[in-house]
mmCIF file of C-alpha atoms and ligand atoms in Angstrom:
data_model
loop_
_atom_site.group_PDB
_atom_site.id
_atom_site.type_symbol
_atom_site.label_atom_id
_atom_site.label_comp_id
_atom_site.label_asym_id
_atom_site.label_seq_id
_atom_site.Cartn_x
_atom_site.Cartn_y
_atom_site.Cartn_z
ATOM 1 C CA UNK A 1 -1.298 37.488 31.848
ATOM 2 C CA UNK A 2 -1.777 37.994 28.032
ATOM 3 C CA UNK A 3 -2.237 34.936 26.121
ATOM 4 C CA UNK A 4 -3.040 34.006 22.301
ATOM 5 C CA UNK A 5 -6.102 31.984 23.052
ATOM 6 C CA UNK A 6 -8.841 29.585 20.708
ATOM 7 C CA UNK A 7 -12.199 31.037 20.875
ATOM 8 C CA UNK A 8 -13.082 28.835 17.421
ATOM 9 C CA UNK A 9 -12.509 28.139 13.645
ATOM 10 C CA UNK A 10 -10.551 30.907 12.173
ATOM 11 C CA UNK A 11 -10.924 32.971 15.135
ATOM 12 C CA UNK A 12 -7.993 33.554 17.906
ATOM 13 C CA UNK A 13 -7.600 36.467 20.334
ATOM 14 C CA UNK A 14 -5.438 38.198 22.483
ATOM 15 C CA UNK A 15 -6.968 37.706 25.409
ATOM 16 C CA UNK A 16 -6.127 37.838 29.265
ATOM 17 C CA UNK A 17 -5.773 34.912 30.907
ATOM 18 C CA UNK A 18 -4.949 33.332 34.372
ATOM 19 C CA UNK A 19 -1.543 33.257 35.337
ATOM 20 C CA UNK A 20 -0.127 29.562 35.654
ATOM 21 C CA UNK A 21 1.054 28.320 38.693
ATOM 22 C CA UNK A 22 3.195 25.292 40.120
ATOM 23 C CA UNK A 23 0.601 22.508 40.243
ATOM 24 C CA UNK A 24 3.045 19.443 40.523
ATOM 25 C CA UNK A 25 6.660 18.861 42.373
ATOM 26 C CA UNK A 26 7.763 18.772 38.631
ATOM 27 C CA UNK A 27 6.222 21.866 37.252
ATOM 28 C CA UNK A 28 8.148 24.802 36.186
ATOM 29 C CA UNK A 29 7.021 28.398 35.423
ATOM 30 C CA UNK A 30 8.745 29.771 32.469
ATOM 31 C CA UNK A 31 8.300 33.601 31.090
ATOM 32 C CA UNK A 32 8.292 33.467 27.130
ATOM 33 C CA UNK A 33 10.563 35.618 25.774
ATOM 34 C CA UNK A 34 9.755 34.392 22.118
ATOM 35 C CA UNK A 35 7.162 32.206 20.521
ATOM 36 C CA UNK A 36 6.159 30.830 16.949
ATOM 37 C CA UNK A 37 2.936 30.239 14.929
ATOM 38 C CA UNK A 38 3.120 26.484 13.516
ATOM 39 C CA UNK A 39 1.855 25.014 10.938
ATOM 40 C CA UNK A 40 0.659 22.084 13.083
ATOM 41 C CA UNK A 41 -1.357 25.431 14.394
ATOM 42 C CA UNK A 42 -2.911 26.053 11.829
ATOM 43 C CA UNK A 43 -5.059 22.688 11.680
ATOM 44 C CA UNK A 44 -6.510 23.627 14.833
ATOM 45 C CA UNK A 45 -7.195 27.670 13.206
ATOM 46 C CA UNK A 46 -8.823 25.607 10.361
ATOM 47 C CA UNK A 47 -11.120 22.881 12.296
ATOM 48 C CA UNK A 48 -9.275 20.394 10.433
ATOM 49 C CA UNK A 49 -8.241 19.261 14.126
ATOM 50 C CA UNK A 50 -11.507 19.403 16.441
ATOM 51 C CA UNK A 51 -12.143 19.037 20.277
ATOM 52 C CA UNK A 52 -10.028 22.168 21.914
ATOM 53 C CA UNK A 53 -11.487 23.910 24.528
ATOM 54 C CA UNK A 54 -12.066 27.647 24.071
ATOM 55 C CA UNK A 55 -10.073 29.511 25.445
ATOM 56 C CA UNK A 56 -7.239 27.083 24.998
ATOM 57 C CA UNK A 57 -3.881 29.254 25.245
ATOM 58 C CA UNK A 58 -2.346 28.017 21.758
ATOM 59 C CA UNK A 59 1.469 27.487 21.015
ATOM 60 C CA UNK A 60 4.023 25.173 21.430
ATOM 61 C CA UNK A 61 6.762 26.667 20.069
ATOM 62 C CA UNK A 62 8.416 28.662 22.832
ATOM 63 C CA UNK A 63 11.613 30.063 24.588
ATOM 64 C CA UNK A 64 12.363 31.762 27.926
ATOM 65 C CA UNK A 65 13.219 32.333 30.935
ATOM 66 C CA UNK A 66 12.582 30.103 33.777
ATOM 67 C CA UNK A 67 10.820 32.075 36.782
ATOM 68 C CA UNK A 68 10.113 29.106 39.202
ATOM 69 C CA UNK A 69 10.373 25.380 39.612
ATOM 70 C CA UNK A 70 8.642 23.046 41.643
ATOM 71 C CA UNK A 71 10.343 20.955 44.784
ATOM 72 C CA UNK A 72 11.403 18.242 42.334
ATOM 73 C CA UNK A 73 12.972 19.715 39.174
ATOM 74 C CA UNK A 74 16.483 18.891 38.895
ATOM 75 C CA UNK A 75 18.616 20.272 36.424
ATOM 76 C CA UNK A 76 17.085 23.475 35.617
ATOM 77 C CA UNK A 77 16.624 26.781 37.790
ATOM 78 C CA UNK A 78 15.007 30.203 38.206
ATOM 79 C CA UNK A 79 16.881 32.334 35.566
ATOM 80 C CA UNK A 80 17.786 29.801 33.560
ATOM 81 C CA UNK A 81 16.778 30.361 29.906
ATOM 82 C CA UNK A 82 15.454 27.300 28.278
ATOM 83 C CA UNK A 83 13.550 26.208 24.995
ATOM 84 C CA UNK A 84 10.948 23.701 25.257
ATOM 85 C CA UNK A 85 10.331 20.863 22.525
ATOM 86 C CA UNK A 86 6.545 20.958 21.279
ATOM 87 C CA UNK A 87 5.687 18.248 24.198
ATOM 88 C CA UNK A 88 6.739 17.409 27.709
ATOM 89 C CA UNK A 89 8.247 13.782 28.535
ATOM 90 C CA UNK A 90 9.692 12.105 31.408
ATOM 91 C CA UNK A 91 12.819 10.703 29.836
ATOM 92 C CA UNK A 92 12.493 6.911 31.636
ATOM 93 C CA UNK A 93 9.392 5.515 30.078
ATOM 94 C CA UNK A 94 10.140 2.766 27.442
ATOM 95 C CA UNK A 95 9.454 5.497 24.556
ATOM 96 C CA UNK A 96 11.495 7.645 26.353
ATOM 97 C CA UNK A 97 14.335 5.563 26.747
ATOM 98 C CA UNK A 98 14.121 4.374 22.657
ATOM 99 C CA UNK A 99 14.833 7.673 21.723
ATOM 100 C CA UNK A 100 10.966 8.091 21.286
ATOM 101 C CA UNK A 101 9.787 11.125 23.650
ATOM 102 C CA UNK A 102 6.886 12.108 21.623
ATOM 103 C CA UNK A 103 5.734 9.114 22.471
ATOM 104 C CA UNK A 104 6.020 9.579 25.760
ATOM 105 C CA UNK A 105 3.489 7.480 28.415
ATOM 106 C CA UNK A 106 2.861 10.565 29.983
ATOM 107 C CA UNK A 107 3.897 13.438 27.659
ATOM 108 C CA UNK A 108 1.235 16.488 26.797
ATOM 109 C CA UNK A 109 1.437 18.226 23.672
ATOM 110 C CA UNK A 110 1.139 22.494 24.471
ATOM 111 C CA UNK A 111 -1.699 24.287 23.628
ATOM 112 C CA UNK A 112 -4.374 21.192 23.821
ATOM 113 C CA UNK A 113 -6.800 21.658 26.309
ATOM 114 C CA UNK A 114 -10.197 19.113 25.667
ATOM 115 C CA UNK A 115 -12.794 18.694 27.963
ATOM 116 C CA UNK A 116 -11.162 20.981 30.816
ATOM 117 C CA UNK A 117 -7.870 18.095 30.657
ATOM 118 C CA UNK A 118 -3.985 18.837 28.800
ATOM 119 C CA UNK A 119 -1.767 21.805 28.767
ATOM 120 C CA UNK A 120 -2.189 25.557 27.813
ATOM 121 C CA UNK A 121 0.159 26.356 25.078
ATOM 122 C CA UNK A 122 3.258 28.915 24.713
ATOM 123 C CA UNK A 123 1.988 31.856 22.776
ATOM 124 C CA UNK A 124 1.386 33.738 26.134
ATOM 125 C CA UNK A 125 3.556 35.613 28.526
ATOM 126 C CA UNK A 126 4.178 32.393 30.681
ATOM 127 C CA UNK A 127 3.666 28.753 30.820
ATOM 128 C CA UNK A 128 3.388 26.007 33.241
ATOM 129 C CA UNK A 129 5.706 23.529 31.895
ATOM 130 C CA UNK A 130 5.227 19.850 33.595
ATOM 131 C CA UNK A 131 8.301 17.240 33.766
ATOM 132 C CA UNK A 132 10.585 20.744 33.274
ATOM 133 C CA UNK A 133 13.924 18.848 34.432
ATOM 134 C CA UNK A 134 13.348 16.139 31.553
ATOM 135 C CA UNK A 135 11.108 18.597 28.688
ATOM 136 C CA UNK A 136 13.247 21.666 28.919
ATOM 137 C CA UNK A 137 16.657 22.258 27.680
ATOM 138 C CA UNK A 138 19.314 24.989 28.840
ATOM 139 C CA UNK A 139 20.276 28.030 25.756
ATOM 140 C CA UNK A 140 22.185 30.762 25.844
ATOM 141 C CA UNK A 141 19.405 33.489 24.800
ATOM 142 C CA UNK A 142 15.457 32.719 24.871
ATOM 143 C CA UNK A 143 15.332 35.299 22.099
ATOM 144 C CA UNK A 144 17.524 33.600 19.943
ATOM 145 C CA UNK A 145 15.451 32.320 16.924
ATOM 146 C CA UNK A 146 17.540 29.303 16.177
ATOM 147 C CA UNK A 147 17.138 28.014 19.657
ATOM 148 C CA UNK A 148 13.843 28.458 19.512
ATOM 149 C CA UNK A 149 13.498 26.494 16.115
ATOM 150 C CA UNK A 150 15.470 23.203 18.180
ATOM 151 C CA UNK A 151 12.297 22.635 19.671
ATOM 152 C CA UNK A 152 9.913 21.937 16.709
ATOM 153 C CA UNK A 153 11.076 22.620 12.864
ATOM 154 C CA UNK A 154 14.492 22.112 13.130
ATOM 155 C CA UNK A 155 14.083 18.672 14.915
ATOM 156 C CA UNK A 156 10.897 17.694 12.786
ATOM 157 C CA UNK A 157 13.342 18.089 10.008
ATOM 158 C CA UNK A 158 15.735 16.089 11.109
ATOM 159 C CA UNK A 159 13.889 13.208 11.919
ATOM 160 C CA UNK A 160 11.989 13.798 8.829
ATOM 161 C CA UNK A 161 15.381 13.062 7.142
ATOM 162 C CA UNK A 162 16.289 10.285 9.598
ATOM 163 C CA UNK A 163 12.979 8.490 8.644
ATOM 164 C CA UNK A 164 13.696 9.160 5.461
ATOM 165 C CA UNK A 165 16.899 7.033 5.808
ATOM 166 C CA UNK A 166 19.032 9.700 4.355
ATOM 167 C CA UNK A 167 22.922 8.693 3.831
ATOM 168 C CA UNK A 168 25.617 9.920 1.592
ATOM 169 C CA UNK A 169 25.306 10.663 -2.085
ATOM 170 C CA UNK A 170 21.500 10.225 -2.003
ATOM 171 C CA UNK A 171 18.928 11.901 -4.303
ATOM 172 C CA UNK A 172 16.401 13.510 -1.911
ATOM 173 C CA UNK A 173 13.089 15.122 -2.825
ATOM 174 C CA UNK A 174 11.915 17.656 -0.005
ATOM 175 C CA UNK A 175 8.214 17.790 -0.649
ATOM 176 C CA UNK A 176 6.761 21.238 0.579
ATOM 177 C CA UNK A 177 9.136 24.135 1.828
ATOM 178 C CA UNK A 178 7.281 25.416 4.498
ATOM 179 C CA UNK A 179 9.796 25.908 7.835
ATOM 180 C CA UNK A 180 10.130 21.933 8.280
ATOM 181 C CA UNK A 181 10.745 21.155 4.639
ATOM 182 C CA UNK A 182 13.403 23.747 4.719
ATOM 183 C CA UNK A 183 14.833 22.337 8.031
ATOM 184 C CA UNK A 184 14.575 18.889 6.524
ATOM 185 C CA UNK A 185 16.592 20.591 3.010
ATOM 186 C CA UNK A 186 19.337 21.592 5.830
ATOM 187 C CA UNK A 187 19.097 18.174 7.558
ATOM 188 C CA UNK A 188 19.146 16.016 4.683
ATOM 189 C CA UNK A 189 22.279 17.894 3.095
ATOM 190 C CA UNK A 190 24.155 17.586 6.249
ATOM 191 C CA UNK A 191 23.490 13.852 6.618
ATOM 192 C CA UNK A 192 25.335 13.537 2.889
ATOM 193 C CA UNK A 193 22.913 14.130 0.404
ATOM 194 C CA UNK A 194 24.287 14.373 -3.139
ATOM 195 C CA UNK A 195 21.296 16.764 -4.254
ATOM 196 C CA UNK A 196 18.099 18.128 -2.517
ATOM 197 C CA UNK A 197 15.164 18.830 -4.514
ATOM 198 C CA UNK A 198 12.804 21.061 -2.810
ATOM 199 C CA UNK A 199 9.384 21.095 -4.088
ATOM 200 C CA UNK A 200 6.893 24.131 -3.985
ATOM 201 C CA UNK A 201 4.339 26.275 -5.525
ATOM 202 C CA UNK A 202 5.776 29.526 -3.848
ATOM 203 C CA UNK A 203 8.498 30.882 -5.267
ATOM 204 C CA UNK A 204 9.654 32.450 -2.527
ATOM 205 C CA UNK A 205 9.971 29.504 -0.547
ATOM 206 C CA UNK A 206 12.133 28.199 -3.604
ATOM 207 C CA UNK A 207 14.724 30.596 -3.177
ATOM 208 C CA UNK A 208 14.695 30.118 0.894
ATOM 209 C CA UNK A 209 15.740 26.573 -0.288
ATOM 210 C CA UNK A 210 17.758 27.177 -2.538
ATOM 211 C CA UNK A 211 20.099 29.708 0.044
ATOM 212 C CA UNK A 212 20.158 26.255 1.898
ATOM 213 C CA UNK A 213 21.645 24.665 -0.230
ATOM 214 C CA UNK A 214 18.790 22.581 -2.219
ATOM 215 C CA UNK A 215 17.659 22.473 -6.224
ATOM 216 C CA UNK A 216 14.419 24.695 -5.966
ATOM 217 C CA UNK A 217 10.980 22.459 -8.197
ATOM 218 C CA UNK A 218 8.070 25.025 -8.900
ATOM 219 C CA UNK A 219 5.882 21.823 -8.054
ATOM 220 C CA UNK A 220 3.219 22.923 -10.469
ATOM 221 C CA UNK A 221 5.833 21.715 -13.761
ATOM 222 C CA UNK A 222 5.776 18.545 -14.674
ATOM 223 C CA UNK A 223 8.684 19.020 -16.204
ATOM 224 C CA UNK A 224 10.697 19.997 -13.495
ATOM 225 C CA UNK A 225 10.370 17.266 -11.192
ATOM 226 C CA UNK A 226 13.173 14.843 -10.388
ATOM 227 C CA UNK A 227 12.265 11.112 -10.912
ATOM 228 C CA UNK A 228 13.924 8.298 -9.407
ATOM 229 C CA UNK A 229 14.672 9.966 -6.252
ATOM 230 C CA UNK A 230 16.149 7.663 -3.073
ATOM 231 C CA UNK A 231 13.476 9.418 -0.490
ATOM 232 C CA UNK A 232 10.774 11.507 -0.567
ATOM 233 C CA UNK A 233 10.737 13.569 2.182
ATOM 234 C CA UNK A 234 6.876 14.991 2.338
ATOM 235 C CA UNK A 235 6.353 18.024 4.789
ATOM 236 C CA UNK A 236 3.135 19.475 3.659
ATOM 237 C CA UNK A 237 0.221 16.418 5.434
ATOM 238 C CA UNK A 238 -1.801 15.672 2.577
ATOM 239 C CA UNK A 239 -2.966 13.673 0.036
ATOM 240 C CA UNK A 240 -1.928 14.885 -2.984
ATOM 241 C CA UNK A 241 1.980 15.745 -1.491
ATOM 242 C CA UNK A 242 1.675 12.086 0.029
ATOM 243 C CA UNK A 243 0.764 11.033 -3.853
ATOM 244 C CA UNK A 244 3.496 13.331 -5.328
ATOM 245 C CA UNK A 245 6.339 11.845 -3.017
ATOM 246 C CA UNK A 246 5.041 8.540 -3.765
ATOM 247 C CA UNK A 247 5.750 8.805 -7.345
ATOM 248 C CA UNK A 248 9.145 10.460 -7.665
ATOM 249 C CA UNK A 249 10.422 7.236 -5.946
ATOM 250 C CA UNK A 250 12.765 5.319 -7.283
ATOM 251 C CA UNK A 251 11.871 1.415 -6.224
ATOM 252 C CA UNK A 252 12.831 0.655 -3.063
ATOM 253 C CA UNK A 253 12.637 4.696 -2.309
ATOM 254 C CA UNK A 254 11.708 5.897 1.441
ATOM 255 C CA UNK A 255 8.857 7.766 1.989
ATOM 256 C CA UNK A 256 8.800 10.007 5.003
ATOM 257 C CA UNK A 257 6.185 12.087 6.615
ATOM 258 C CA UNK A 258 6.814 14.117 9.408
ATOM 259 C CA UNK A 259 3.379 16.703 9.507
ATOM 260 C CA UNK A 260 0.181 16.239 10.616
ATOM 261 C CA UNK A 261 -1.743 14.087 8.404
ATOM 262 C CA UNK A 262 -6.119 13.993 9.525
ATOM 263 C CA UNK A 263 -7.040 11.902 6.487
ATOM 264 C CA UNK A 264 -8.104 8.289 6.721
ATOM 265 C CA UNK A 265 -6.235 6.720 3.729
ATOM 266 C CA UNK A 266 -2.968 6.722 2.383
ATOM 267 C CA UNK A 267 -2.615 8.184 -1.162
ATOM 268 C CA UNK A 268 -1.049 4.618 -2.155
ATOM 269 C CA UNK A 269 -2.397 1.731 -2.514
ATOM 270 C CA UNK A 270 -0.763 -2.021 -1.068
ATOM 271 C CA UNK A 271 -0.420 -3.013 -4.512
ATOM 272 C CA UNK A 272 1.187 0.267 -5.632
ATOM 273 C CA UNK A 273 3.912 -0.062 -2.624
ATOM 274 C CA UNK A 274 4.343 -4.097 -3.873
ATOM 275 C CA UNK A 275 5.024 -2.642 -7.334
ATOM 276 C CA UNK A 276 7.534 -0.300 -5.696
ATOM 277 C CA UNK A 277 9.084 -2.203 -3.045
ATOM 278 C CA UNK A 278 8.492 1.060 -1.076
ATOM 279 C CA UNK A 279 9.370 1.790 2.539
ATOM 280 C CA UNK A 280 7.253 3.966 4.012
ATOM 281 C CA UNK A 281 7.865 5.536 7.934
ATOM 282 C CA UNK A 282 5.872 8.255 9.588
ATOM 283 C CA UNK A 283 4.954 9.959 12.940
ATOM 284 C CA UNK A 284 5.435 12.728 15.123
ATOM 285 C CA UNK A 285 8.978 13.718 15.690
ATOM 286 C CA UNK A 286 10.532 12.750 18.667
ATOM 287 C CA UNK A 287 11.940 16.568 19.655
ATOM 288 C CA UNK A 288 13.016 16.582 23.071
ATOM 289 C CA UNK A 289 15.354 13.249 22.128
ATOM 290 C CA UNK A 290 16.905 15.490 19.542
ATOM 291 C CA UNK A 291 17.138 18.537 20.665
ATOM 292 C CA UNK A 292 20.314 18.948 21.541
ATOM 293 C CA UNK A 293 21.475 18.056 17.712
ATOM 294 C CA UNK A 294 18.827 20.051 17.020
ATOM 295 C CA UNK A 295 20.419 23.203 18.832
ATOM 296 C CA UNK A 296 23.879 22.379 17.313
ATOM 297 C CA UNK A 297 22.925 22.116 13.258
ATOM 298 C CA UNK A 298 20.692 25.320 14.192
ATOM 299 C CA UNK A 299 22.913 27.290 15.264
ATOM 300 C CA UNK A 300 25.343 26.514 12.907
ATOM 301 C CA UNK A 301 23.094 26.898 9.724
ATOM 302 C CA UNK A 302 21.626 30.573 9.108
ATOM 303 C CA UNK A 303 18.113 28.888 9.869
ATOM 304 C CA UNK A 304 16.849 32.738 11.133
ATOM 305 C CA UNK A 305 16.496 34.009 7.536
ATOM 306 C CA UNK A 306 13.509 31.703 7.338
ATOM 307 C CA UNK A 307 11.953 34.461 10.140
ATOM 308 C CA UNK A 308 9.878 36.545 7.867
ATOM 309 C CA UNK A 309 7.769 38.252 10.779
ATOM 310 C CA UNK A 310 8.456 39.588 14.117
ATOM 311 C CA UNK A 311 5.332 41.010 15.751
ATOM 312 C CA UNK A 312 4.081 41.589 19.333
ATOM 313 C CA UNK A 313 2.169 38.708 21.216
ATOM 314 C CA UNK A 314 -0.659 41.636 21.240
ATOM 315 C CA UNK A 315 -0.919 41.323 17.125
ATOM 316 C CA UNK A 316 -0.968 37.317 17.256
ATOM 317 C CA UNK A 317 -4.437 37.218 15.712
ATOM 318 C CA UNK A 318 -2.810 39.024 12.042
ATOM 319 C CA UNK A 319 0.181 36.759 12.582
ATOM 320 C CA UNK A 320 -2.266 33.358 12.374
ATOM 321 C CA UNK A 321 -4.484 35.245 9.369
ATOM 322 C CA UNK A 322 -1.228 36.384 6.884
ATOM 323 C CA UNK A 323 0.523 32.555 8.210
ATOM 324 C CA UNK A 324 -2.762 30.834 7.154
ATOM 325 C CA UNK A 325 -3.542 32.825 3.858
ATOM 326 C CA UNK A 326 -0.009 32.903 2.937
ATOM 327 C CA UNK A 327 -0.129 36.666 2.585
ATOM 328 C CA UNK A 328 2.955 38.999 2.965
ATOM 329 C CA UNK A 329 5.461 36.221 2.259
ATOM 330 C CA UNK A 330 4.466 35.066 5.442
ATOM 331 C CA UNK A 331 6.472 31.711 6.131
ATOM 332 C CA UNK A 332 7.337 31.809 9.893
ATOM 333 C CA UNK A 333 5.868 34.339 12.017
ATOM 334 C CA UNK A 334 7.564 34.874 15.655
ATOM 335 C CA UNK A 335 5.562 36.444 18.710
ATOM 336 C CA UNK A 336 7.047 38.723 21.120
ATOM 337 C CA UNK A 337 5.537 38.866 24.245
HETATM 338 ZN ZN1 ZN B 1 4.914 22.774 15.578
HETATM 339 ZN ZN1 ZN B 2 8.555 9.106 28.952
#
């Protein structure tokens, strides 16, 4: 098959690969019918995540149809078309069962293969997807963008929100409008916020949040930012967002981080949270626990216009260069196998 794969920093190919195959009772084979570039991709692209295996097929944002299914697999069958969340889980393991599948005892992320050990990722013409009766869910159309979002930004969002605590007639700050900061704009408005802000330094990416609903910050002017906000959502991973979302808290504010932070410090200190009485609640979201409310507030909320490239599997390498550089108003790029 044909398969985005890692072959190091800043350099992915289109390469051929072998074609998966049933390895465990619980295994099923699904043929992608549409993938995504992530941001949570892009840390691997970058080194800033090391230890993948190249040739590591990378992805784990994916939708299809299902071609086979091992002896076990209940619930799902050959034809079926499915989206997977970003990792696999059992659905009976204590994490599991607390609403906590990314957490799962024996979950695997997509696309991480180390030392010969994890799972080859969706950006490829098929998958082997492990625990498919419990990781996959049933959708009308694998080429349906908002089903495809369920799976990673659109539930990322949500729980970004959730963490965030977010109830009716809050003040919100999104911090970074990438695809989950605009999913989390979406989220936090339907969970009752009074008034988003969504903070950038694309102004693009402004007016994508602002057709959702939020009050668009060019992040770079001081003074344009809210202050005494109830939570900070922060959907960027770094320092100086952590820093930013720290200090348009009101005390007692949330702060929530949903992306993939690498550094070893917060960008708080204790006695700056004292000072604040601040909450603060992180972590990878727990997708395949909500993606069915994912697929619902999807499907019901325009999320596609946030598509701004469509482009063969074949041209996956250009999709991860504009995505990383920012170029072309690239702000989600979708692969077509
Ligand atoms: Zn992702
Ligand atoms: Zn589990």
């Amino acid at each position: 098959m044909r398969a985005l794969t890692f072959q190091g920093i800043k350099d992915v190919a289109c390469t051929e690969a072998p074609d998966p195959t049933l390895e465990q009772p619980t295994d099923a084979i699904v043929r992608v019918e549409l993938s995504a570039i992530c941001g949570s991709d892009l840390h691997v692209y970058r080194g800033a995540e090391a230890g993948l295996d190249p040739g590591t097929v990378l992805g784990h944002e994916f939708a299809g149809e299902v071609l086979e299914v091992g002896s076990a697999v209940e619930g799902i069958a050959p034809g079926d078309r499915v989206v997977a969340p970003f990792s696999t889980s059992c659905g009976a393991c204590p994490a599991c069962e607390r609403g906590l599948s990314s957490r799962c005892e024996v979950g695997q992320l997509f696309g991480w293969v180390e030392g010969g050990q994890g799972l080859h990722g969706g950006q490829a013409e098929l998958v082997r997807v492990p625990l498919a009766g419990t990781s996959l869910v049933k959708v009308k159309d694998g080429r349906d963008p908002a089903a495809l979002f369920a799976g990673d930004v659109m539930s990322t969002g949500m729980y970004l929100a959730a963490l965030g605590g977010v109830g009716p007639g809050d003040r919100v700050a999104v911090i970074g409008c990438g695809p989950v900061g605009l999913m989390a704009v979406v989220a936090a408005l339907d969970m009752g916020a009074a008034e988003v802000f969504a903070l950038d330094l694309l102004e693009d990416r402004l007016e994508l949040a602002r057709s959702f609903g939020a009050t668009p910050v060019q992040a770079s002017d001081p003074a344009q930012l809210p202050a005494a906000v109830d939570a900070s959502l922060e959907a960027v991973g770094s320092p100086s967002s952590t820093r930013l979302a720290f200090e348009l808290l009101r005390p007692g504010g949330t702060l929530a981080a949903a992306g993939v932070h690498v550094e070893p410090q917060l960008a708080f200190s204790p006695g700056e949270a004292y000072d604040k009485n601040l909450t603060y609640r992180a972590g990878r979201s727990p997708a395949r626990s909500l993606l069915e409310p994912a697929l619902e507030l999807a499907a019901r909320s325009g999320v596609d216009r946030i598509v701004s490239h469509r482009i063969p599997l074949a041209e996956a390498a250009h999709g991860y260069r504009i995505f990383d550089g920012r170029l072309d108003g690239a702000t989600k790029v979708l692969l077509e196998p």
